[in-house]
Short mmCIF file of C-alpha atoms and ligand atoms in Angstrom, two decimals:
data_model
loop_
_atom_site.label_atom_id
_atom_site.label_comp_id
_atom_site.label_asym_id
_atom_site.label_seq_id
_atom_site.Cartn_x
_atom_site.Cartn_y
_atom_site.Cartn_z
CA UNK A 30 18.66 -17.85 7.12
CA UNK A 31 17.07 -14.99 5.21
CA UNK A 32 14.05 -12.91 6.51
CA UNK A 33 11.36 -13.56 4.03
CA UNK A 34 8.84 -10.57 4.26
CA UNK A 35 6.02 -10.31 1.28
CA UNK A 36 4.43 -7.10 0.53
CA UNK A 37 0.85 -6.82 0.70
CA UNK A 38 1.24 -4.28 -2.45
CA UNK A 39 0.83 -7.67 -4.07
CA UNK A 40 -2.12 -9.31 -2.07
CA UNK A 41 -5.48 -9.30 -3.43
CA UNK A 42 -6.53 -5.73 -1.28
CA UNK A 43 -10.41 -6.69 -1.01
CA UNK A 44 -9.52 -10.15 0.77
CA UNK A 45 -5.73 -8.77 2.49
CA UNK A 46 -6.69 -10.98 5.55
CA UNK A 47 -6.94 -13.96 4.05
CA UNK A 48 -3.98 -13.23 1.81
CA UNK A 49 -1.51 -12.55 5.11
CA UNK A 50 -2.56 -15.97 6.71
CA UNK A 51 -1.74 -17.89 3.55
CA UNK A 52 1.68 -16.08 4.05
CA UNK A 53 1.59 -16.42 7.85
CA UNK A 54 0.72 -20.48 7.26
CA UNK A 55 3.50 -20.35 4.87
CA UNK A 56 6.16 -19.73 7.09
CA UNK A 57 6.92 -16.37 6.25
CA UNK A 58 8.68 -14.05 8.54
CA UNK A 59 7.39 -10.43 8.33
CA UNK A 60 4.27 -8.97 6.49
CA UNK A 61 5.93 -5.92 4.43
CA UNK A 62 3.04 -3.41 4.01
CA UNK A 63 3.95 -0.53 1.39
CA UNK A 64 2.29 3.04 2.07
CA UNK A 65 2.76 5.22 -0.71
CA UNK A 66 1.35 9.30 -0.76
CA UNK A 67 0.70 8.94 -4.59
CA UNK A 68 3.55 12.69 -4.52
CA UNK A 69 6.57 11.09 -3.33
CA UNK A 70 5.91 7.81 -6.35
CA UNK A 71 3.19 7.59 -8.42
CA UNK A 72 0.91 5.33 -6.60
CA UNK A 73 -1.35 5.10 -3.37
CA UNK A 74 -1.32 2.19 -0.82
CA UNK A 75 -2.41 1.41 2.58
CA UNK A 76 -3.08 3.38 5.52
CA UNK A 77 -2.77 3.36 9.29
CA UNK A 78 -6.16 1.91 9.69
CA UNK A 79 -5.50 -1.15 7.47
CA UNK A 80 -2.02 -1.64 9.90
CA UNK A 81 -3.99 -1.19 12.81
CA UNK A 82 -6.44 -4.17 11.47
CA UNK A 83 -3.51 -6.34 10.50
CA UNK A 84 -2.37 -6.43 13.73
CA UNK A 85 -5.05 -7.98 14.88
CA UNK A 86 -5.19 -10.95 12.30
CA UNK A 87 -1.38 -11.88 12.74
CA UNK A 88 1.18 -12.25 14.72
CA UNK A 89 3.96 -11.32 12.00
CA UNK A 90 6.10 -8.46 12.78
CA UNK A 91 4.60 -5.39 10.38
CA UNK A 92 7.74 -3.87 8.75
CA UNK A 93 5.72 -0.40 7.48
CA UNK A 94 7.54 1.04 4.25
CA UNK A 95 6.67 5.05 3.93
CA UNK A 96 7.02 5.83 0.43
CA UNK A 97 6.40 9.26 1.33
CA UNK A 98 7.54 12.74 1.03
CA UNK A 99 6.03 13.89 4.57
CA UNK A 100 6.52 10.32 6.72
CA UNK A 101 6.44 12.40 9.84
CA UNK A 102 2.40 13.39 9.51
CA UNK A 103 1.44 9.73 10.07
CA UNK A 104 4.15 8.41 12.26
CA UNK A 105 2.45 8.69 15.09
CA UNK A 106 -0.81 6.92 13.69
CA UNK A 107 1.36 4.02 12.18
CA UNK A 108 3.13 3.58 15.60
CA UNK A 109 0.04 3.59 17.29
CA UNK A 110 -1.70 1.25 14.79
CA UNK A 111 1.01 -1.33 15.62
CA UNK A 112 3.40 -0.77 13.17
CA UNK A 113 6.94 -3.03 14.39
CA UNK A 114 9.46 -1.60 11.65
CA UNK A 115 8.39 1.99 10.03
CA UNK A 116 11.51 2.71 7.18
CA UNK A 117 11.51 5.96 5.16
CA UNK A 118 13.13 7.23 2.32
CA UNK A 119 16.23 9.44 2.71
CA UNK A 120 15.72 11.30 -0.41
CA UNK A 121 12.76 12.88 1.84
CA UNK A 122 16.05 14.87 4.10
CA UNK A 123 16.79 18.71 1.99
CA UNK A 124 20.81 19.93 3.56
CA UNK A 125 21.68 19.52 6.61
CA UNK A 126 20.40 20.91 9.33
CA UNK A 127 16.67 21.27 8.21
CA UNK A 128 17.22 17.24 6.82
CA UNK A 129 14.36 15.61 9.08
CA UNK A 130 15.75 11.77 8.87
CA UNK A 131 17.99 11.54 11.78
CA UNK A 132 15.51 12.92 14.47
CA UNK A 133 12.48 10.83 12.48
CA UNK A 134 14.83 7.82 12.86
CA UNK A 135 15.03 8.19 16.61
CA UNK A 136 11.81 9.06 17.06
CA UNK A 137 10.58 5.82 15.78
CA UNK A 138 13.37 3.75 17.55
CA UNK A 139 11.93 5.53 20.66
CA UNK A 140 8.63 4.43 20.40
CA UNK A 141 10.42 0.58 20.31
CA UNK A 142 9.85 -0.02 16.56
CA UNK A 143 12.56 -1.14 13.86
CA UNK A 144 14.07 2.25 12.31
CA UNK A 145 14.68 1.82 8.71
CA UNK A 146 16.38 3.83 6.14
CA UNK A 147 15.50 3.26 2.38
CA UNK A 148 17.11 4.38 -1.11
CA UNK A 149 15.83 4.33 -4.57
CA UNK A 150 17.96 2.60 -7.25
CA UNK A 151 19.67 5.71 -8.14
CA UNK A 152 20.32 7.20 -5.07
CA UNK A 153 24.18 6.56 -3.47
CA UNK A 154 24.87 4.85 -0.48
CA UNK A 155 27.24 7.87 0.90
CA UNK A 156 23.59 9.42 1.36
CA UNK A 157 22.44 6.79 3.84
CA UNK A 158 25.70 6.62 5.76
CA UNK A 159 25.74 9.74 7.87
CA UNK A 160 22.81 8.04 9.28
CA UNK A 161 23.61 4.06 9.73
CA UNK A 162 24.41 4.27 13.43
CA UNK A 163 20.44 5.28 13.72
CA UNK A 164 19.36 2.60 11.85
CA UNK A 165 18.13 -0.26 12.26
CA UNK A 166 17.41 -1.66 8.76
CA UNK A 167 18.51 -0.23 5.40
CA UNK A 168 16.09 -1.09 2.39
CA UNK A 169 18.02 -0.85 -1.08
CA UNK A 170 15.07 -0.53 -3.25
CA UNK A 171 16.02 -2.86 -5.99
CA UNK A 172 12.92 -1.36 -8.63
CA UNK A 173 11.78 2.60 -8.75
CA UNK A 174 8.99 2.33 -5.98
CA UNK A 175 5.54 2.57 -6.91
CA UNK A 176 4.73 -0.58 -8.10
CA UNK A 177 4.99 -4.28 -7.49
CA UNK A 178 5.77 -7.07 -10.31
CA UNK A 179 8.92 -4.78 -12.06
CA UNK A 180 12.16 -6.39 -12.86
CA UNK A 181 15.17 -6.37 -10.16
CA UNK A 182 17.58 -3.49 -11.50
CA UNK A 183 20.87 -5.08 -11.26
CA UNK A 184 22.83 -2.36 -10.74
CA UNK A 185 21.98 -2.26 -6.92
CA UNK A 186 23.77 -5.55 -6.36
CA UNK A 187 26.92 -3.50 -5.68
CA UNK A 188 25.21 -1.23 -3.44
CA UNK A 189 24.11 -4.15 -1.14
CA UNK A 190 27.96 -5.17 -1.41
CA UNK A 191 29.04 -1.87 -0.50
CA UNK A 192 26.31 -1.41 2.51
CA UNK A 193 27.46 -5.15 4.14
CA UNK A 194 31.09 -4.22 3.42
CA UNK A 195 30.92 -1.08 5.64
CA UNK A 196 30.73 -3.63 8.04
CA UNK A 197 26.95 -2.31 8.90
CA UNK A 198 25.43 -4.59 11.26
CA UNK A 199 21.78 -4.04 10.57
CA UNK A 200 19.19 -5.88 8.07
CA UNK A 201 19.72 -5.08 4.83
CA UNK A 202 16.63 -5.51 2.88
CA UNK A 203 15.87 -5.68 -0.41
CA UNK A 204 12.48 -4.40 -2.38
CA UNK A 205 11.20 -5.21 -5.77
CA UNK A 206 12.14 -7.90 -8.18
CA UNK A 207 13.37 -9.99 -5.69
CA UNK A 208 12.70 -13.91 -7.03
CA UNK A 209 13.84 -17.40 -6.75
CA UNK A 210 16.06 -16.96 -9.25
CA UNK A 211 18.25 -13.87 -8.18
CA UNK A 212 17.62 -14.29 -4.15
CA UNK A 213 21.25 -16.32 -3.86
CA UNK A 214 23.15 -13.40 -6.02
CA UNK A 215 21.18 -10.90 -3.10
CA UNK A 216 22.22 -13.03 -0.38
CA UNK A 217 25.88 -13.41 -1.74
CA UNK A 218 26.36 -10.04 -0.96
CA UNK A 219 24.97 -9.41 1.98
CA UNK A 220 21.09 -9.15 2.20
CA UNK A 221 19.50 -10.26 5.24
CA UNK A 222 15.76 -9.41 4.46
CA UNK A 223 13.98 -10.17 1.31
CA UNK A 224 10.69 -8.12 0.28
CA UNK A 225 8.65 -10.58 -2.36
CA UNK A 226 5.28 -9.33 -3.30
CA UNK A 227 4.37 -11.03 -6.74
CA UNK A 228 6.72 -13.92 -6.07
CA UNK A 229 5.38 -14.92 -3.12
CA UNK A 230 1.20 -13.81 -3.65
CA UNK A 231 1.40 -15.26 -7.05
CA UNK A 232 3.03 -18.44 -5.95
CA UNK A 233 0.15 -21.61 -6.91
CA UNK A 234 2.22 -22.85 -3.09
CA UNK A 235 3.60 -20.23 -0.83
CA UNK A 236 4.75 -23.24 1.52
CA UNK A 237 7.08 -24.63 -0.80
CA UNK A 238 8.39 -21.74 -2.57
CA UNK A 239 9.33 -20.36 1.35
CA UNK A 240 10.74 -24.01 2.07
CA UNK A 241 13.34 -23.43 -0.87
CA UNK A 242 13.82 -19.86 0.04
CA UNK A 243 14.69 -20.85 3.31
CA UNK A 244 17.97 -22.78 2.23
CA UNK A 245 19.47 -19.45 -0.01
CA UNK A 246 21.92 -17.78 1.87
CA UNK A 247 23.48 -18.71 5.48
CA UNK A 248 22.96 -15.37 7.27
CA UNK A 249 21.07 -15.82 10.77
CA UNK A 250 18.59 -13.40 11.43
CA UNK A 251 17.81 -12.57 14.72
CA UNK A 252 14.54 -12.09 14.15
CA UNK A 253 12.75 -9.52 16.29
CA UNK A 254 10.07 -11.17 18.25
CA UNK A 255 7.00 -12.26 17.15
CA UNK A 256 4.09 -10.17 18.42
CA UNK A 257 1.04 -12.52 20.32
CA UNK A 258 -1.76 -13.23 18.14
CA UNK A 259 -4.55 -10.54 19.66
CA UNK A 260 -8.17 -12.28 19.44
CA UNK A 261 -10.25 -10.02 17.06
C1 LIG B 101 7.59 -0.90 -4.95
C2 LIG B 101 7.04 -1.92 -4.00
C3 LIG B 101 7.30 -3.29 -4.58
C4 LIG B 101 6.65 -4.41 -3.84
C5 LIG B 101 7.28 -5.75 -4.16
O1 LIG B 101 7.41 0.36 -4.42
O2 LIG B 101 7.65 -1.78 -2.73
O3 LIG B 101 8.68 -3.44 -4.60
O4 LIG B 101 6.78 -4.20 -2.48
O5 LIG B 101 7.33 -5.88 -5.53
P1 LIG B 101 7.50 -7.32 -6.28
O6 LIG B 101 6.11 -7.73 -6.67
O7 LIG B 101 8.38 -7.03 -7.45
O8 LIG B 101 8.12 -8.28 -5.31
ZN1 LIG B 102 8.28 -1.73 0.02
#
């Protein structure tokens, strides 16, 4: 069954609570919440402080997506704000040895969160796989990140492919684009998580559109407890 996690990048940001339970009451799995440094894309989204009150209004997992060139100045502050999955970007790593994503990647897995590895479109696989047995999760960004509501470039179908035929056993998420109507083709090759901001926000009936989600694909996810609900 696939993990159904929608980005708040696509909630309405002056009522984000409300937004999250409609997802939570759903059935939805994880609450994706995009950061973005407006240097490393072209945008800005969401700080530690908004993590740190989503915590507190559901009991989703938070899988934390640093679109940043510098993830390691708020790592701390997203761990400590509650943060259950924190993925960066390996484009963010210069050569070897100065490239910061291995030690990042166990840092994070230290403090008992989901690591998480992500690419952009154009970026090749063989750059994530040095690092795969650190990993968690690997997000194929399936739009240039930045912004929600773009159209699912295609061409990372075969990197999906290539990812699950490594025989990788971690998620494998997907980011941007993703929709009713390409989710099986995802699934067919191998994705396990499904990021849906527009699809899901913009749905007139988040219930149903999860309930035929849920029946797309046939791979069990093991899903990585869900945290209590803390009172606010
Ligand atoms: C891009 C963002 C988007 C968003 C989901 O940086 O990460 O991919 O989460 O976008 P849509 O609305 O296409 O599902
Ligand atoms: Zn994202």
């Amino acid at each position: 069954m696939i993990v159904l996690a929608p980005s708040i990048l696509a909630a309405d940001p002056v009522n984000l609570e409300a937004g999250v339970r409609r997802m939570e009451e759903a059935g939805c799995d994880w609450i994706h919440v995009d950061v973005m440094d407006a240097h490393f894309v072209p945008n800005l989204a969401f700080s530690p402080t908004v993590v740190k009150r989503l915590k507190q209004v559901t009991r989703l997992p938070l899988d934390v997506h640093l679109m940043m060139d510098h993830p390691e100045t708020l790592l701390d502050a997203f761990m400590e704000a509650g943060a259950d999955g924190i993925t960066i970007h390996v484009e963010i790593g210069g050569a070897a040895p100065a490239n910061p994503v291995s030690a990042l990647l166990r840092k994070i897995r230290a403090r008992g969160a989901k690591a998480g590895l992500a690419l952009k479109p154009a970026t090749p696989l063989s750059a994530a796989l040095p690092f795969l047995p650190e990993a968690d999760l690997v997000l194929c960004m399936t739009v240039e990140p930045g912004f929600g509501g773009q159209t699912l470039n295609e061409t990372v179908l075969e990197k999906i492919e290539a990812l699950r035929n490594t025989g990788y056993r971690g998620y494998i998420e997907a980011d941007g684009g993703v929709r009713e109507d390409n989710l099986k083709r995802l699934t067919d090759r191998g994705l396990t998580v499904a990021v849906m901001g527009t699809a899901l926000f913009d749905s007139p009936n988040p219930a149903e559109t999860v309930a035929r989600l849920r029946n797309v694909g046939d791979w069990q996810s093991d899903l990585r407890g869900r945290t209590e609900r803390k009172e606010v």
